[in-house]
Short mmCIF file of C-alpha atoms in Angstrom, two decimals:
data_model
loop_
_atom_site.label_atom_id
_atom_site.label_comp_id
_atom_site.label_asym_id
_atom_site.label_seq_id
_atom_site.Cartn_x
_atom_site.Cartn_y
_atom_site.Cartn_z
CA MET A 19 68.08 115.40 100.38
CA THR A 20 68.30 113.65 97.28
CA GLU A 21 68.12 109.85 96.79
CA ALA A 22 71.38 108.49 95.90
CA PRO A 23 71.53 107.08 92.38
CA VAL A 24 72.93 103.59 91.89
CA VAL A 25 75.79 103.03 89.56
CA ARG A 26 78.64 100.62 88.69
CA LEU A 27 82.24 100.84 87.99
CA VAL A 28 82.32 99.92 84.23
CA GLU A 29 85.97 100.58 83.56
CA ALA A 30 89.16 101.93 85.41
CA ASP A 31 92.64 102.56 84.07
CA ILE A 32 95.66 103.19 85.80
CA PHE A 33 98.36 105.69 84.72
CA GLU A 34 101.79 106.97 86.13
CA ARG A 35 104.01 110.08 85.89
CA GLN A 36 107.34 110.52 87.53
CA VAL A 37 107.80 113.63 89.89
CA GLY A 38 111.49 114.68 90.84
CA PHE A 39 112.46 116.70 93.95
CA ARG A 40 114.13 119.90 94.09
CA PHE A 41 115.87 118.27 97.15
CA PRO A 42 115.59 115.07 98.93
CA PHE A 43 112.44 114.45 101.17
CA ARG A 44 113.27 112.27 104.31
CA PHE A 45 110.78 110.22 106.17
CA GLY A 46 112.33 109.18 109.16
CA ALA A 47 115.61 107.66 108.07
CA ALA A 48 114.73 107.42 104.45
CA ARG A 49 115.46 109.88 101.91
CA VAL A 50 113.48 110.13 98.53
CA GLU A 51 114.70 111.81 95.61
CA SER A 52 111.96 111.21 92.95
CA ALA A 53 108.77 109.19 92.95
CA PRO A 54 105.54 108.67 90.62
CA GLN A 55 102.35 110.03 90.77
CA ALA A 56 99.46 107.50 90.07
CA PHE A 57 96.32 108.90 88.15
CA VAL A 58 93.19 107.16 87.77
CA ARG A 59 90.41 107.30 85.12
CA VAL A 60 86.87 105.45 85.77
CA ARG A 61 83.84 105.22 83.56
CA ILE A 62 80.47 104.37 85.99
CA ALA A 63 77.26 104.11 84.48
CA ASP A 64 73.80 104.36 86.45
CA GLU A 65 70.90 102.13 86.17
CA SER A 66 69.51 104.26 82.60
CA GLY A 67 72.76 103.35 80.94
CA HIS A 68 74.01 107.08 81.46
CA GLU A 69 77.89 107.21 81.74
CA ALA A 70 80.21 109.58 82.99
CA THR A 71 84.01 109.51 83.44
CA GLY A 72 85.89 110.62 86.56
CA TRP A 73 89.69 111.04 87.78
CA SER A 74 92.02 110.95 90.69
CA ALA A 75 95.53 111.24 91.73
CA GLU A 76 97.96 110.75 94.48
CA MET A 77 101.72 110.35 94.89
CA MET A 78 103.03 106.65 95.38
CA MET A 79 105.37 107.88 97.74
CA PRO A 80 107.77 105.24 99.11
CA LYS A 81 108.89 104.78 102.79
CA TRP A 82 105.69 105.77 104.26
CA PHE A 83 102.96 103.18 103.62
CA ASP A 84 105.65 100.43 104.44
CA LYS A 85 108.50 101.30 106.20
CA ASN A 86 110.00 98.13 105.93
CA PRO A 87 113.76 98.79 105.71
CA ALA A 88 114.07 95.53 103.72
CA LEU A 89 111.92 96.94 100.73
CA SER A 90 113.23 99.70 98.31
CA PRO A 91 111.55 102.22 97.00
CA ASP A 92 110.86 100.44 93.82
CA ASP A 93 109.25 97.55 95.97
CA ASN A 94 107.07 100.44 97.67
CA VAL A 95 105.76 101.51 94.39
CA VAL A 96 105.04 97.88 93.20
CA GLN A 97 102.70 97.57 96.35
CA LEU A 98 100.57 100.69 95.61
CA ARG A 99 100.37 99.56 92.27
CA ALA A 100 99.18 95.97 93.26
CA SER A 101 96.40 97.66 95.76
CA LEU A 102 95.08 100.02 92.92
CA HIS A 103 94.59 96.50 90.72
CA LEU A 104 93.12 94.96 93.53
CA ALA A 105 90.79 97.92 94.19
CA CYS A 106 89.55 98.13 90.51
CA ALA A 107 88.92 94.35 90.25
CA GLY A 108 86.96 94.15 93.59
CA LEU A 109 84.94 97.34 92.81
CA ARG A 110 84.22 96.54 89.01
CA ALA A 111 82.96 93.19 90.64
CA ALA A 112 80.38 94.72 93.38
CA GLY A 113 77.56 95.17 90.80
CA ALA A 114 75.33 98.28 90.76
CA ARG A 115 75.45 100.38 94.20
CA THR A 116 75.54 103.59 95.60
CA PRO A 117 78.90 105.32 95.29
CA PHE A 118 79.64 104.53 99.01
CA GLY A 119 77.61 100.81 98.59
CA LEU A 120 80.31 100.19 96.36
CA HIS A 121 83.07 100.85 99.13
CA ALA A 122 81.11 99.55 101.84
CA ALA A 123 80.76 96.22 99.54
CA VAL A 124 84.31 95.74 98.98
CA GLU A 125 86.32 97.53 102.05
CA ALA A 126 86.70 94.34 104.11
CA ASP A 127 87.32 91.84 101.09
CA HIS A 128 89.74 94.33 99.71
CA HIS A 129 91.83 94.54 103.00
CA ARG A 130 91.70 90.63 103.37
CA ALA A 131 92.88 90.19 99.77
CA ALA A 132 95.60 92.57 100.56
CA ALA A 133 96.39 90.99 103.65
CA ASP A 134 96.96 87.98 101.76
CA ARG A 135 99.66 89.35 99.30
CA ALA A 136 101.55 90.61 102.60
CA LEU A 137 100.49 94.28 101.62
CA PRO A 138 99.98 96.58 104.88
CA ARG A 139 96.80 98.01 105.81
CA LEU A 140 97.63 101.54 104.57
CA VAL A 141 99.09 100.11 101.32
CA ALA A 142 95.45 98.63 101.02
CA SER A 143 93.79 101.74 101.84
CA TYR A 144 95.68 103.66 99.15
CA GLY A 145 94.12 101.67 96.17
CA LEU A 146 90.86 101.66 97.42
CA ALA A 147 90.80 105.80 98.32
CA LEU A 148 92.17 106.51 95.09
CA ILE A 149 89.33 104.49 92.94
CA ASP A 150 86.58 105.48 95.54
CA ARG A 151 87.86 109.14 94.72
CA ALA A 152 87.51 108.65 90.84
CA ILE A 153 84.07 107.07 91.38
CA ILE A 154 82.94 110.22 93.40
CA ASP A 155 84.15 112.53 90.86
CA ALA A 156 82.40 110.72 87.89
CA LEU A 157 79.35 110.77 89.79
CA CYS A 158 79.55 114.59 90.57
CA ARG A 159 80.29 115.22 86.85
CA MET A 160 77.15 113.00 86.13
CA LYS A 161 75.10 115.00 88.33
CA GLY A 162 76.71 118.53 87.50
CA ALA A 163 77.09 118.79 91.26
CA SER A 164 80.71 119.95 93.31
CA ALA A 165 81.63 117.09 95.73
CA ALA A 166 80.62 119.45 98.46
CA ASP A 167 76.97 119.51 97.36
CA ALA A 168 77.19 115.67 96.59
CA VAL A 169 78.34 115.31 100.32
CA ARG A 170 75.88 117.72 101.58
CA HIS A 171 73.03 116.39 99.55
CA ASP A 172 73.38 112.84 100.07
CA LEU A 173 74.48 112.10 96.55
CA LEU A 174 76.99 109.26 97.64
CA GLY A 175 74.74 107.55 99.96
CA ILE A 176 77.28 107.56 103.05
CA THR A 177 75.68 105.28 106.10
CA ASN A 178 77.12 103.71 109.01
CA ALA A 179 77.64 100.45 107.26
CA THR A 180 81.49 100.25 107.87
CA ALA A 181 81.00 102.19 111.12
CA PRO A 182 78.70 100.17 113.16
CA ASP A 183 79.82 102.43 116.26
CA LEU A 184 77.74 105.28 114.69
CA ALA A 185 74.29 103.58 115.02
CA GLY A 186 71.84 106.06 115.77
CA PHE A 187 74.17 109.36 114.83
CA ASP A 188 72.35 111.00 111.67
CA LEU A 189 75.11 111.15 109.20
CA ALA A 190 73.22 112.49 106.61
CA GLY A 191 72.03 115.34 108.79
CA PHE A 192 75.38 116.16 110.04
CA PHE A 193 76.87 116.12 106.55
CA SER A 194 73.68 118.67 105.21
CA ARG A 195 75.32 121.14 107.98
CA LEU A 196 78.44 121.01 106.89
CA GLU A 197 79.75 124.75 105.71
CA PRO A 198 83.39 123.86 103.73
CA SER A 199 85.48 127.27 104.04
CA PRO A 200 87.43 128.33 100.35
CA ARG A 201 90.44 129.25 102.65
CA LEU A 202 92.58 127.17 104.55
CA ALA A 203 95.76 128.33 106.60
CA VAL A 204 98.97 126.20 105.42
CA ARG A 205 100.87 124.41 107.73
CA HIS A 206 104.22 124.34 106.49
CA THR A 207 106.60 120.95 107.39
CA ILE A 208 110.03 121.23 108.46
CA GLY A 209 111.50 118.44 107.89
CA LEU A 210 114.80 116.72 109.78
CA ALA A 211 116.83 117.53 106.94
CA ASP A 212 115.66 120.86 106.04
CA ALA A 213 118.04 123.94 106.06
CA LEU A 214 116.65 126.72 108.62
CA THR A 215 118.73 129.75 107.64
CA ALA A 216 121.23 130.45 104.45
CA ALA A 217 124.26 129.56 106.83
CA ASP A 218 123.07 125.83 106.76
CA LEU A 219 123.40 126.01 102.91
CA ALA A 220 126.97 125.18 101.37
CA PRO A 221 127.31 126.96 98.14
CA GLU A 222 126.74 123.77 95.97
CA GLN A 223 123.21 123.13 97.43
CA ARG A 224 121.82 126.54 96.57
CA LEU A 225 118.90 126.00 94.18
CA MET A 226 118.67 128.74 91.23
CA ASP A 227 115.22 128.24 90.77
CA GLY A 228 113.57 131.30 92.38
CA LEU A 229 111.79 129.58 95.09
CA PRO A 230 112.25 129.50 98.65
CA GLN A 231 114.76 127.12 100.21
CA THR A 232 115.36 127.83 103.68
CA LEU A 233 112.71 128.08 106.21
CA GLU A 234 113.52 131.82 106.71
CA GLU A 235 112.97 132.18 103.06
CA VAL A 236 109.71 129.84 103.10
CA ILE A 237 108.52 132.38 106.17
CA ALA A 238 109.41 135.62 104.01
CA ALA A 239 107.74 134.07 100.83
CA TYR A 240 104.58 132.81 101.89
CA GLY A 241 103.72 134.39 105.46
CA HIS A 242 103.30 130.87 107.37
CA ARG A 243 101.70 131.03 110.66
CA TYR A 244 101.33 127.30 111.54
CA PHE A 245 104.12 124.80 111.00
CA LYS A 246 104.93 120.83 111.56
CA ILE A 247 107.87 120.09 112.98
CA LYS A 248 109.41 116.49 112.20
CA VAL A 249 111.22 114.90 115.40
CA SER A 250 113.63 111.60 115.26
CA GLY A 251 112.63 109.99 118.26
CA ARG A 252 116.38 110.83 119.54
CA PRO A 253 115.13 113.44 122.50
CA ALA A 254 118.41 114.98 123.24
CA GLU A 255 119.41 115.60 119.30
CA ASP A 256 115.70 116.51 119.09
CA VAL A 257 116.00 119.31 121.39
CA GLU A 258 119.06 120.92 119.96
CA ARG A 259 117.23 121.11 116.52
CA LEU A 260 114.04 122.51 118.03
CA ILE A 261 116.32 124.96 119.59
CA ALA A 262 117.20 125.94 116.20
CA ILE A 263 113.86 126.12 114.60
CA ALA A 264 112.50 128.09 117.73
CA ALA A 265 115.13 130.61 117.31
CA VAL A 266 114.08 131.11 113.59
CA LEU A 267 110.02 131.03 114.52
CA ASP A 268 110.50 133.32 117.34
CA ARG A 269 112.43 135.71 115.31
CA THR A 270 110.29 135.72 112.30
CA VAL A 271 106.63 134.86 113.28
CA ASP A 272 104.32 136.26 115.59
CA GLY A 273 101.79 134.35 117.39
CA TYR A 274 102.61 130.90 115.39
CA ARG A 275 101.23 127.57 116.04
CA ALA A 276 102.76 124.12 115.68
CA THR A 277 102.61 120.55 115.59
CA LEU A 278 104.97 117.77 115.91
CA ASP A 279 105.32 114.62 113.92
CA GLY A 280 106.97 111.75 115.42
CA ASN A 281 106.66 109.57 112.27
CA GLU A 282 106.57 106.54 114.41
CA GLN A 283 110.01 107.12 115.46
CA PHE A 284 109.69 106.72 119.02
CA GLU A 285 110.05 103.28 120.77
CA GLY A 286 107.21 103.81 123.01
CA ALA A 287 105.51 106.64 125.26
CA ASP A 288 108.60 106.88 127.84
CA ALA A 289 110.81 108.11 125.03
CA ALA A 290 107.90 110.40 123.65
CA ALA A 291 107.70 111.59 127.17
CA ASP A 292 111.28 111.77 127.50
CA LEU A 293 111.31 114.52 124.75
CA LEU A 294 108.55 116.47 126.36
CA ASP A 295 110.45 116.41 129.93
CA ARG A 296 113.20 118.06 128.04
CA LEU A 297 111.41 120.93 125.70
CA GLN A 298 110.02 121.43 129.40
CA LYS A 299 113.26 122.49 131.05
CA GLU A 300 114.80 124.19 127.86
CA PRO A 301 114.01 128.16 128.57
CA ARG A 302 114.72 128.65 124.64
CA LEU A 303 111.66 126.61 123.89
CA LEU A 304 108.89 128.31 126.02
CA ARG A 305 107.20 129.98 122.78
CA LEU A 306 107.58 126.95 120.71
CA ARG A 307 106.38 124.72 123.85
CA ARG A 308 103.50 127.35 124.03
CA SER A 309 102.15 126.82 120.72
CA LEU A 310 102.01 123.07 120.47
CA LEU A 311 98.51 122.00 119.05
CA PHE A 312 99.30 118.03 119.42
CA PHE A 313 101.82 115.35 118.82
CA GLU A 314 101.20 113.21 115.42
CA GLN A 315 102.01 109.20 115.78
CA PRO A 316 105.25 109.61 118.01
CA ILE A 317 105.06 105.31 118.23
CA ALA A 318 105.58 102.74 115.70
CA ARG A 319 102.52 101.36 114.06
CA ALA A 320 103.26 98.08 115.35
CA GLU A 321 103.40 99.24 118.82
CA ALA A 322 101.24 102.38 119.02
CA LEU A 323 97.64 100.72 119.49
CA SER A 324 98.92 97.93 121.72
CA LYS A 325 98.66 99.79 125.17
CA SER A 326 97.81 103.01 126.79
CA VAL A 327 99.31 106.08 126.08
CA ALA A 328 96.95 108.10 128.64
CA GLY A 329 99.77 109.37 130.78
CA LEU A 330 101.36 110.61 127.95
CA ALA A 331 98.00 112.23 126.19
CA GLN A 332 97.71 114.16 129.64
CA ARG A 333 100.75 116.37 128.62
CA ILE A 334 99.86 116.93 124.98
CA PRO A 335 97.07 115.51 122.87
CA LEU A 336 97.97 112.88 120.58
CA GLU A 337 97.10 111.81 117.23
CA ILE A 338 97.29 109.00 114.86
CA ASP A 339 98.27 108.78 111.48
CA GLU A 340 100.32 105.63 110.11
CA SER A 341 98.07 103.80 112.51
CA ASP A 342 94.77 104.71 110.85
CA GLY A 343 95.29 101.52 108.65
CA ASP A 344 91.37 100.58 108.61
CA ILE A 345 87.96 102.45 109.42
CA GLY A 346 88.18 100.70 112.85
CA ALA A 347 91.60 102.39 113.98
CA PHE A 348 90.06 105.66 115.27
CA PRO A 349 87.83 103.84 117.99
CA ARG A 350 90.63 101.71 119.12
CA ALA A 351 92.94 104.60 119.08
CA ARG A 352 90.40 106.31 121.42
CA GLU A 353 90.43 103.85 123.87
CA LEU A 354 93.73 103.93 124.43
CA GLY A 355 93.78 107.82 124.95
CA TYR A 356 94.41 109.42 121.65
CA ALA A 357 92.53 112.60 120.81
CA GLY A 358 93.30 112.81 117.39
CA ILE A 359 93.16 111.38 113.42
CA SER A 360 94.79 112.76 110.42
CA SER A 361 92.74 113.47 107.05
CA LYS A 362 94.39 112.41 104.33
CA SER A 363 93.07 111.57 100.60
CA CYS A 364 95.42 108.58 100.25
CA LYS A 365 93.81 106.92 103.54
CA GLY A 366 90.01 107.55 101.86
CA PHE A 367 87.58 110.35 101.35
CA TYR A 368 84.81 108.17 103.22
CA ARG A 369 86.95 107.52 106.17
CA ALA A 370 87.75 110.75 106.68
CA LEU A 371 84.21 111.82 106.69
CA ILE A 372 83.39 109.16 108.78
CA ASN A 373 85.96 109.64 111.42
CA ARG A 374 85.08 113.54 111.35
CA ALA A 375 81.73 112.39 112.27
CA ARG A 376 83.11 110.51 115.35
CA VAL A 377 84.67 113.70 116.36
CA GLU A 378 81.16 115.22 116.24
CA GLU A 379 79.53 112.43 118.38
CA TRP A 380 82.43 112.11 120.87
CA ASN A 381 82.39 115.60 121.66
CA ARG A 382 79.16 115.52 122.13
CA GLU A 383 79.20 113.02 124.61
CA ALA A 384 82.03 114.37 126.44
CA GLY A 385 80.54 118.02 126.39
CA SER A 386 83.99 119.31 125.21
CA SER A 387 86.15 119.58 122.24
CA ARG A 388 88.93 117.05 123.32
CA TYR A 389 88.48 114.96 120.10
CA PHE A 390 89.89 116.42 116.96
CA MET A 391 90.91 115.81 113.26
CA SER A 392 93.66 117.48 111.56
CA ALA A 393 94.70 117.30 107.63
CA GLU A 394 97.81 116.08 106.50
CA ASP A 395 99.75 116.01 103.33
CA LEU A 396 102.07 113.26 101.79
CA THR A 397 103.92 115.44 99.15
CA THR A 398 100.63 115.66 97.51
CA GLN A 399 101.34 117.36 94.07
CA SER A 400 99.62 120.56 92.84
CA GLY A 401 96.85 120.00 90.25
CA LEU A 402 94.23 117.20 90.67
CA ALA A 403 95.36 115.39 93.70
CA LEU A 404 96.17 118.64 95.63
CA GLN A 405 92.68 119.97 94.76
CA GLN A 406 90.96 116.54 95.69
CA ASP A 407 92.64 116.64 99.18
CA LEU A 408 91.79 120.47 99.80
CA VAL A 409 88.49 119.67 99.04
CA LEU A 410 88.20 117.10 101.81
CA ALA A 411 90.23 119.06 104.13
CA ALA A 412 87.52 121.94 103.84
CA LEU A 413 84.65 119.26 104.55
CA VAL A 414 86.42 118.11 107.76
CA GLY A 415 86.65 121.67 108.92
CA ALA A 416 90.14 121.47 109.24
CA GLY A 417 90.98 125.26 109.61
CA HIS A 418 94.77 124.67 108.56
CA VAL A 419 96.11 122.05 106.49
CA GLU A 420 99.86 120.56 106.29
CA ARG A 421 101.20 121.36 102.86
CA ASN A 422 104.71 119.98 101.77
CA GLY A 423 104.73 118.76 98.33
CA HIS A 424 105.02 122.32 96.55
CA HIS A 425 108.27 122.67 98.57
CA TYR A 426 110.00 119.89 96.98
CA VAL A 427 109.19 120.62 93.51
CA ASP A 428 108.91 123.51 91.08
CA GLY A 429 105.17 124.13 90.67
CA MET A 430 103.76 121.66 88.19
CA ALA A 431 106.97 121.18 86.47
CA GLN A 432 105.78 117.44 85.93
CA ALA A 433 102.98 118.46 84.15
CA PRO A 434 102.95 119.51 80.09
CA ALA A 435 102.54 122.94 79.56
CA GLY A 436 99.09 122.62 78.13
CA GLU A 437 97.82 121.25 81.27
CA GLN A 438 99.68 123.61 83.38
CA ALA A 439 97.96 126.40 81.35
CA SER A 440 94.52 124.91 81.84
CA TYR A 441 95.00 124.90 85.67
CA LEU A 442 95.94 128.41 85.69
CA ALA A 443 93.02 129.51 83.56
CA ALA A 444 90.31 127.49 85.36
CA HIS A 445 91.73 127.68 89.11
CA ARG A 446 93.64 131.16 89.02
CA ASP A 447 92.81 131.51 92.56
CA LEU A 448 95.02 128.51 93.59
CA TYR A 449 97.98 129.06 91.25
CA ASP A 450 100.44 131.80 89.99
CA GLY A 451 101.88 131.37 86.76
CA ALA A 452 104.46 134.49 86.71
CA SER A 453 107.28 132.38 86.77
CA GLY A 454 106.07 130.58 83.39
CA ARG A 455 104.66 127.57 85.08
CA ALA A 456 101.73 126.99 87.49
CA ARG A 457 103.14 127.33 91.11
CA LEU A 458 100.74 127.11 94.23
CA ALA A 459 100.09 130.54 95.21
CA ILE A 460 100.03 130.97 98.98
CA LYS A 461 99.37 134.46 100.29
CA GLY A 462 99.51 135.53 103.95
CA GLY A 463 100.13 131.93 104.95
CA GLU A 464 96.69 130.83 103.48
CA LEU A 465 95.59 128.98 100.23
CA THR A 466 92.32 130.65 97.99
CA PHE A 467 90.15 127.49 96.44
CA GLY A 468 86.89 128.58 95.77
CA THR A 469 87.34 127.65 92.11
CA ALA A 470 88.16 123.88 93.59
CA LEU A 471 85.46 123.86 96.10
CA GLN A 472 82.68 124.84 93.52
CA ALA A 473 84.13 123.00 90.75
CA VAL A 474 81.67 119.99 89.09
CA GLY A 475 83.48 116.95 90.23
CA LEU A 476 85.82 116.34 93.01
CA GLY A 477 87.79 119.48 93.23
CA SER A 478 88.84 119.98 89.61
CA SER A 479 87.68 121.70 86.35
CA VAL A 480 90.85 120.35 84.64
CA GLU A 481 91.15 116.77 82.95
CA PRO A 482 94.85 115.52 82.93
CA ASP A 483 96.90 115.00 79.89
CA TRP A 484 96.65 111.19 79.79
CA ALA A 485 98.93 111.30 76.82
CA SER A 486 101.78 112.67 78.94
CA MET A 487 101.75 109.24 81.21
CA THR A 488 102.46 105.76 81.26
CA ALA A 489 99.89 102.94 81.50
CA SER A 490 100.38 101.21 84.81
#
């Protein structure tokens, strides 16, 4: 092991780039047609005065971090900006510490400051997650290390300071044994409004960009074997939708696996159980039912961690996603019967790694593989954001990762041609440029990203084109 260096945050700048979608994305009842992507650039210095720059990026996606219907998409973006600026201020004031030490020193105060401004916990997590990742990236560049090596060789100084429940667990030893794979299966999201077959598209809805649009076309183009299916919380309607989806999957994919995503749409465990009852009774859903891995966040976050879900959890493993608002959420969820938690870069690099350690420890105690972590997407865009998220998914050993951001955009259409060319040159295993722009290369249902995993820094060898963005 190498002693983690002590650094301080000298400077942090925030930029934005607008991303327009090929067709609307739907979160529950909300439809979103475009959103900005945030980019962060930081400068850190070590005790000798040596400086390094690091970057991170993430979509500022409306209607997920805070689903309050009284707030507009623009209001949601304002919330995320506020969280970013709070995190910048807190980390700059934290002085000189290890990279994780900076995070641990400010996490609780950051969440309190966000709460004082009526910012939900997921919004608070977003700001700290992005600045943390940029600092990690800078530290790796300072040391000439990949992020995977920084984790395995303890360059970040991760401790149980924010997770006292892991007292006695050898975090450094556990991280040193991680073997991230440069290949992940892609779990394609089937949204509530997504067309399943060509017959579902009116002529005026057909896009002429050469990219797949319907579920059938996606499977034919990418060879997916894993799927994430959104459900609405209305069991009768959901079953009819699932029958239509199953008809496509049963016909076109051998041996597929699937997850259900409730997106907080169910009033409680009884409503979710109603859906499972209907699934059980419907013979046309036999293969789909047998394919299911887990049920993600069926119950709204305001209620999800208020009462036991043990009965429902006996029927299908349950995972929290939107309820994962702070580092203590997973232990609270476990007490109520949940077994899984999502890894998302927008919630925190350190949080995902600590939760992965919890999975390891809890399964050791249980003598089984009951507890799990999945890798989920939030319309993550190709380039810096996607590559940082892939590195994290590989580190937590996800095996497959939900990827949906590429389906709603035309490659890196939002990025300048020079930036796209740089990604094609530096990360040619991950992108295809045959169309004239950098598009994600999903082959046989998988992504290969050895260049991202091995890159000096957190996932990317390409510096974003800052001149193409607006300051935030």
